[in-house]
Coordinates of N, CA and C in Angstrom, one line a residue:
M30 N 7.2 144.4 -197.3 CA 8.4 144.2 -196.6 C 8.4 145.0 -195.3
K31 N 7.8 146.2 -195.3 CA 7.7 147.0 -194.1 C 6.8 146.3 -193.1
L32 N 5.8 145.7 -193.5 CA 4.9 145.0 -192.6 C 5.6 143.8 -192.0
I33 N 6.4 143.1 -192.7 CA 7.1 142.0 -192.2 C 8.1 142.4 -191.1
K34 N 8.8 143.5 -191.4 CA 9.8 144.1 -190.5 C 9.1 144.5 -189.2
R35 N 7.9 145.1 -189.3 CA 7.2 145.5 -188.1 C 6.7 144.3 -187.3
S36 N 6.3 143.3 -188.0 CA 5.8 142.1 -187.4 C 7.0 141.4 -186.6
L37 N 8.1 141.3 -187.3 CA 9.3 140.7 -186.6 C 9.7 141.5 -185.4
L38 N 9.6 142.8 -185.5 CA 10.0 143.7 -184.4 C 9.1 143.5 -183.2
A39 N 7.8 143.4 -183.5 CA 6.8 143.2 -182.5 C 7.0 141.8 -181.8
L40 N 7.2 140.8 -182.6 CA 7.4 139.4 -182.1 C 8.7 139.4 -181.3
A41 N 9.7 140.0 -181.7 CA 11.0 140.0 -180.9 C 10.8 140.7 -179.6
A42 N 10.0 141.8 -179.6 CA 9.8 142.5 -178.4 C 9.0 141.7 -177.4
L43 N 8.0 140.9 -177.9 CA 7.2 140.1 -177.0 C 7.9 138.9 -176.5
M44 N 8.9 138.4 -177.3 CA 9.5 137.1 -177.0 C 10.9 137.2 -176.3
T45 N 11.5 138.3 -176.3 CA 12.8 138.4 -175.7 C 12.7 138.6 -174.3
S46 N 13.6 138.0 -173.5 CA 13.6 138.2 -172.1 C 14.5 139.3 -171.6
G47 N 15.2 140.0 -172.6 CA 16.1 141.0 -172.2 C 15.5 142.4 -172.3
L48 N 14.2 142.5 -172.1 CA 13.5 143.7 -172.2 C 13.9 144.6 -170.9
A49 N 14.1 145.8 -171.1 CA 14.6 146.7 -170.1 C 13.6 146.8 -168.9
W50 N 14.1 147.2 -167.8 CA 13.3 147.4 -166.6 C 12.2 148.5 -166.7
A51 N 12.5 149.5 -167.6 CA 11.5 150.6 -167.8 C 10.5 150.3 -168.8
D52 N 10.4 149.1 -169.4 CA 9.4 148.8 -170.4 C 8.0 149.0 -169.9
A53 N 7.1 149.5 -170.7 CA 5.8 149.8 -170.2 C 4.7 149.4 -171.3
Y54 N 3.6 148.9 -170.8 CA 2.5 148.6 -171.7 C 1.3 149.5 -171.3
D55 N 0.7 150.1 -172.2 CA -0.5 151.0 -172.0 C -1.7 150.2 -172.5
P56 N -2.6 149.7 -171.6 CA -3.7 148.9 -172.1 C -4.8 149.8 -172.8
A57 N -4.8 151.1 -172.6 CA -5.8 151.9 -173.2 C -5.5 152.1 -174.7
T58 N -4.2 152.0 -175.1 CA -3.8 152.2 -176.5 C -3.2 150.9 -177.1
N59 N -3.0 149.9 -176.3 CA -2.4 148.6 -176.7 C -0.9 148.9 -177.2
R60 N -0.3 149.8 -176.6 CA 1.1 150.2 -177.0 C 2.1 149.7 -175.9
L61 N 3.1 149.0 -176.5 CA 4.2 148.5 -175.6 C 5.4 149.4 -176.0
T62 N 6.0 150.0 -175.0 CA 7.2 150.8 -175.2 C 8.4 150.2 -174.6
V63 N 9.5 150.0 -175.4 CA 10.7 149.3 -174.9 C 11.9 150.2 -175.2
D64 N 12.9 150.1 -174.4 CA 14.1 150.9 -174.6 C 14.8 150.4 -175.9
S65 N 14.9 149.1 -176.1 CA 15.6 148.5 -177.2 C 15.2 147.1 -177.5
V66 N 15.3 146.7 -178.8 CA 15.0 145.4 -179.2 C 16.0 145.0 -180.3
Q67 N 16.6 143.8 -180.2 CA 17.5 143.4 -181.2 C 16.8 142.4 -182.1
V68 N 16.8 142.6 -183.4 CA 16.3 141.7 -184.5 C 17.5 141.4 -185.4
G69 N 17.9 140.2 -185.3 CA 19.1 139.8 -186.1 C 20.3 140.6 -185.6
D70 N 21.0 141.3 -186.5 CA 22.2 142.1 -186.2 C 21.9 143.6 -186.0
T71 N 20.6 143.9 -185.9 CA 20.2 145.3 -185.8 C 19.5 145.5 -184.4
V72 N 19.9 146.6 -183.7 CA 19.3 147.0 -182.5 C 18.5 148.2 -182.7
Y73 N 17.2 148.2 -182.4 CA 16.3 149.3 -182.5 C 16.1 149.9 -181.2
T74 N 16.1 151.2 -181.0 CA 16.0 151.9 -179.8 C 14.7 152.7 -179.7
N75 N 14.2 153.0 -178.5 CA 13.0 153.7 -178.2 C 11.9 153.2 -179.1
V76 N 11.5 151.9 -178.9 CA 10.6 151.3 -179.8 C 9.2 151.3 -179.2
V77 N 8.2 151.7 -180.0 CA 6.8 151.7 -179.6 C 6.1 150.7 -180.5
I78 N 5.4 149.7 -179.9 CA 4.8 148.6 -180.7 C 3.3 148.6 -180.3
T79 N 2.4 148.5 -181.3 CA 1.0 148.3 -181.1 C 0.8 146.8 -181.0
V80 N 0.3 146.3 -179.8 CA 0.1 144.9 -179.6 C -1.2 144.5 -180.0
G81 N -1.3 143.4 -180.7 CA -2.6 142.8 -181.1 C -3.0 141.8 -180.1
T82 N -2.5 140.7 -180.1 CA -2.8 139.6 -179.1 C -1.7 139.3 -178.2
I83 N -1.9 139.2 -176.9 CA -0.8 138.8 -176.0 C -1.1 137.3 -175.8
H84 N -0.1 136.5 -176.2 CA -0.3 135.0 -176.2 C 0.1 134.4 -174.8
S85 N 1.0 135.0 -174.1 CA 1.3 134.5 -172.8 C 1.9 135.5 -171.9
V86 N 1.8 135.4 -170.6 CA 2.5 136.2 -169.6 C 3.1 135.3 -168.6
G87 N 4.4 135.6 -168.3 CA 5.2 134.7 -167.4 C 4.7 134.8 -165.9
G88 N 4.2 136.0 -165.5 CA 3.8 136.2 -164.2 C 3.5 137.7 -164.0
S89 N 3.3 138.1 -162.8 CA 3.0 139.5 -162.5 C 3.4 139.8 -161.0
Y90 N 3.6 141.1 -160.8 CA 3.9 141.6 -159.4 C 3.5 143.0 -159.4
P91 N 3.3 143.6 -158.2 CA 2.9 145.0 -158.1 C 4.1 145.9 -158.5
A92 N 3.8 146.9 -159.3 CA 4.8 147.9 -159.7 C 5.1 148.8 -158.5
N93 N 6.4 149.1 -158.2 CA 6.8 150.0 -157.2 C 6.4 149.6 -155.8
A94 N 6.2 148.3 -155.5 CA 5.9 147.8 -154.2 C 7.1 148.0 -153.3
P95 N 6.9 148.3 -152.0 CA 8.0 148.4 -151.1 C 8.9 147.2 -151.1
V96 N 10.2 147.3 -150.9 CA 11.1 146.2 -150.8 C 11.7 146.3 -149.4
T97 N 11.4 145.2 -148.6 CA 11.9 145.2 -147.2 C 13.3 144.6 -147.2
E98 N 14.0 144.9 -146.1 CA 15.4 144.4 -145.9 C 15.4 142.9 -145.7
T99 N 14.4 142.3 -145.0 CA 14.4 140.9 -144.8 C 13.1 140.3 -145.3
C100 N 13.1 139.0 -145.6 CA 12.0 138.3 -146.2 C 11.2 137.6 -145.1
S101 N 9.9 137.5 -145.2 CA 9.1 136.6 -144.4 C 8.5 135.6 -145.3
V102 N 7.8 134.6 -144.7 CA 7.2 133.5 -145.4 C 6.2 134.1 -146.4
S103 N 5.5 135.2 -146.1 CA 4.5 135.8 -147.0 C 5.1 136.3 -148.3
N104 N 6.4 136.5 -148.3 CA 7.1 137.0 -149.6 C 7.2 135.8 -150.6
F105 N 6.9 134.6 -150.2 CA 7.2 133.5 -151.1 C 5.9 132.9 -151.6
T106 N 5.6 133.1 -152.9 CA 4.5 132.6 -153.6 C 4.9 132.0 -154.9
K107 N 4.1 131.1 -155.5 CA 4.4 130.5 -156.8 C 4.4 131.6 -157.8
A108 N 3.4 132.6 -157.7 CA 3.3 133.7 -158.7 C 4.6 134.5 -158.7
K109 N 5.2 134.8 -157.6 CA 6.4 135.6 -157.5 C 7.6 134.8 -158.1
F110 N 7.6 133.5 -157.7 CA 8.7 132.6 -158.3 C 8.6 132.6 -159.8
D111 N 7.4 132.4 -160.3 CA 7.2 132.3 -161.7 C 7.5 133.6 -162.5
A112 N 7.4 134.7 -161.8 CA 7.7 136.0 -162.4 C 9.2 136.3 -162.6
I113 N 10.0 135.6 -161.9 CA 11.5 135.8 -162.0 C 11.9 135.2 -163.4
A114 N 12.5 136.0 -164.2 CA 12.9 135.6 -165.6 C 14.3 135.9 -165.9
V115 N 14.9 135.2 -166.9 CA 16.2 135.4 -167.4 C 16.3 136.9 -167.9
G116 N 17.4 137.6 -167.6 CA 17.6 138.9 -168.0 C 17.2 140.0 -167.0
M117 N 16.5 139.6 -165.9 CA 16.1 140.6 -164.9 C 17.4 141.0 -164.1
P118 N 17.5 142.3 -163.8 CA 18.5 142.7 -162.9 C 18.2 142.4 -161.5
L119 N 19.2 142.4 -160.6 CA 19.0 142.1 -159.2 C 17.9 142.9 -158.5
A120 N 17.9 144.2 -158.8 CA 16.9 145.1 -158.2 C 15.5 144.7 -158.6
Q121 N 15.3 144.2 -159.8 CA 14.0 143.8 -160.3 C 13.5 142.5 -159.6
V122 N 14.4 141.6 -159.4 CA 14.1 140.4 -158.7 C 13.7 140.7 -157.2
S123 N 14.4 141.6 -156.6 CA 14.0 142.0 -155.2 C 12.7 142.7 -155.2
Q124 N 12.4 143.5 -156.3 CA 11.1 144.1 -156.4 C 10.0 143.1 -156.5
V125 N 10.2 142.0 -157.3 CA 9.2 141.0 -157.5 C 9.0 140.3 -156.1
M126 N 10.1 140.0 -155.4 CA 10.0 139.3 -154.1 C 9.4 140.2 -153.0
G127 N 9.7 141.5 -153.1 CA 9.2 142.4 -152.1 C 10.2 142.4 -150.9
C128 N 11.4 141.8 -151.1 CA 12.4 141.8 -150.0 C 13.7 141.6 -150.7
K129 N 14.8 142.0 -149.9 CA 16.2 141.9 -150.5 C 16.7 140.5 -150.2
N130 N 17.7 140.1 -151.0 CA 18.3 138.8 -150.9 C 19.1 138.8 -149.6
T131 N 19.5 137.5 -149.1 CA 20.3 137.4 -147.9 C 21.7 137.3 -148.3
P132 N 22.5 138.4 -148.0 CA 23.9 138.5 -148.5 C 24.8 137.3 -148.0
S133 N 24.5 136.9 -146.7 CA 25.4 135.8 -146.2 C 25.2 134.5 -146.9
S134 N 24.1 134.4 -147.7 CA 23.9 133.1 -148.5 C 24.3 133.2 -149.9
T135 N 24.9 134.3 -150.3 CA 25.4 134.4 -151.7 C 26.5 133.4 -152.0
Q136 N 26.4 132.8 -153.1 CA 27.4 131.8 -153.6 C 28.0 132.3 -154.9
R137 N 29.4 132.3 -154.9 CA 30.1 132.8 -156.2 C 30.8 131.6 -156.8
G138 N 30.6 131.4 -158.1 CA 31.3 130.4 -158.9 C 32.2 131.1 -159.9
S139 N 32.9 130.3 -160.7 CA 33.8 130.9 -161.7 C 33.1 131.7 -162.8
N140 N 31.8 131.3 -163.1 CA 31.1 132.0 -164.1 C 29.7 132.4 -163.7
H141 N 29.4 132.5 -162.4 CA 28.1 132.9 -162.0 C 28.1 133.4 -160.5
V142 N 27.0 133.9 -160.1 CA 26.7 134.3 -158.7 C 25.3 133.8 -158.4
V143 N 25.1 133.1 -157.3 CA 23.8 132.7 -156.9 C 23.3 133.5 -155.7
Y144 N 22.2 134.3 -155.9 CA 21.7 135.0 -154.8 C 20.5 134.2 -154.2
V145 N 20.3 134.4 -152.9 CA 19.3 133.6 -152.2 C 18.4 134.6 -151.4
W146 N 17.1 134.4 -151.6 CA 16.1 135.1 -150.8 C 15.6 134.1 -149.8
R147 N 15.8 134.3 -148.5 CA 15.5 133.4 -147.4 C 14.5 134.0 -146.4
A148 N 13.5 133.3 -146.1 CA 12.5 133.7 -145.1 C 13.1 133.6 -143.7
V149 N 13.1 134.7 -142.9 CA 13.6 134.7 -141.5 C 12.8 133.6 -140.7
G150 N 13.6 132.7 -140.1 CA 13.0 131.7 -139.2 C 12.3 130.6 -139.8
A151 N 12.5 130.4 -141.1 CA 11.8 129.3 -141.8 C 12.8 128.7 -142.8
M152 N 12.5 127.4 -143.2 CA 13.3 126.8 -144.3 C 12.6 127.1 -145.6
T153 N 12.4 128.3 -145.9 CA 11.8 128.7 -147.2 C 12.7 129.7 -147.9
Y154 N 13.1 129.3 -149.1 CA 14.0 130.2 -149.8 C 13.9 130.0 -151.3
I155 N 14.4 131.0 -152.1 CA 14.6 130.9 -153.5 C 16.0 131.2 -153.9
M156 N 16.6 130.4 -154.7 CA 18.0 130.6 -155.2 C 17.8 131.0 -156.7
V157 N 18.6 132.1 -157.1 CA 18.5 132.5 -158.5 C 19.9 132.7 -159.0
W158 N 20.2 132.2 -160.2 CA 21.5 132.2 -160.8 C 21.6 133.5 -161.6
F159 N 22.7 134.3 -161.4 CA 23.0 135.5 -162.1 C 24.3 135.4 -162.8
D160 N 24.6 136.3 -163.7 CA 25.9 136.3 -164.5 C 27.0 136.5 -163.5
V161 N 28.3 136.3 -164.1 CA 29.5 136.4 -163.3 C 29.6 137.7 -162.5
D162 N 29.0 138.8 -163.0 CA 29.0 140.1 -162.3 C 27.9 140.2 -161.3
G163 N 27.0 139.3 -161.2 CA 25.9 139.3 -160.3 C 24.9 140.4 -160.7
A164 N 24.9 140.7 -162.0 CA 24.0 141.8 -162.5 C 22.6 141.4 -163.0
V165 N 22.6 140.3 -163.8 CA 21.3 139.9 -164.4 C 21.1 138.4 -164.3
V166 N 19.9 138.0 -164.2 CA 19.6 136.5 -164.1 C 20.0 135.9 -165.4
T167 N 20.7 134.7 -165.3 CA 21.2 134.1 -166.5 C 20.9 132.6 -166.5
R168 N 20.8 132.1 -167.7 CA 20.7 130.6 -167.9 C 22.1 130.2 -168.3
L169 N 22.8 129.6 -167.4 CA 24.2 129.2 -167.7 C 24.4 128.1 -168.7
H170 N 23.4 127.2 -168.6 CA 23.5 126.0 -169.4 C 22.6 126.0 -170.6
P171 N 23.0 125.6 -171.8 CA 22.1 125.7 -172.9 C 20.9 124.7 -172.8
D172 N 20.9 123.7 -172.0 CA 19.8 122.8 -171.8 C 18.7 123.5 -171.0
P173 N 17.5 123.7 -171.6 CA 16.4 124.4 -170.9 C 15.9 123.6 -169.7
V174 N 16.2 122.3 -169.6 CA 15.7 121.6 -168.4 C 16.5 122.0 -167.2
I175 N 17.7 122.4 -167.3 CA 18.5 122.8 -166.1 C 18.0 124.2 -165.7
P176 N 17.5 124.4 -164.4 CA 16.8 125.6 -164.0 C 17.8 126.7 -163.7
F177 N 17.4 128.0 -163.8 CA 18.2 129.1 -163.4 C 17.7 129.7 -162.1
K178 N 16.7 129.0 -161.5 CA 16.1 129.3 -160.2 C 15.6 128.1 -159.6
Q179 N 15.6 128.1 -158.2 CA 15.1 126.9 -157.5 C 14.3 127.5 -156.3
A180 N 13.3 126.8 -155.9 CA 12.5 127.2 -154.7 C 12.4 126.0 -153.7
V181 N 12.4 126.3 -152.4 CA 12.2 125.3 -151.4 C 11.3 125.9 -150.3
G182 N 10.4 125.0 -149.9 CA 9.5 125.4 -148.7 C 8.2 126.0 -149.0
F183 N 7.8 126.1 -150.2 CA 6.5 126.6 -150.5 C 5.9 126.0 -151.8

């Protein structure tokens, strides 16, 4: 039973998109450290998981890269777009992009906020849907075909 619980915990940690910003993986020890993981009705905190096989990675971006005030065309790549995931806070999306969103392009709806990262002087941009508070990336519609992000110009 203990092995099943550990396996479920590891699976939940790898498959949830709500992992905290401070989560870390140490390739030397194969340990994944997360602030919290919910399995069913129980939330586990300060979780350390030994990872066996990593089955997929949604994308990657440099840790602690500088974030500029404005975006240029070089900020827009498929890898960066692919790295934006449901559950990410605004600051993390800006970290992925390497630049801040364009405040004048923000769109507010009754149950969401859309932030836009736009390249200066180009028709290149990414739109990302956030929750009503503008705090985290959200999937508003239960249909997985409807996107939570869109890209134009690259």
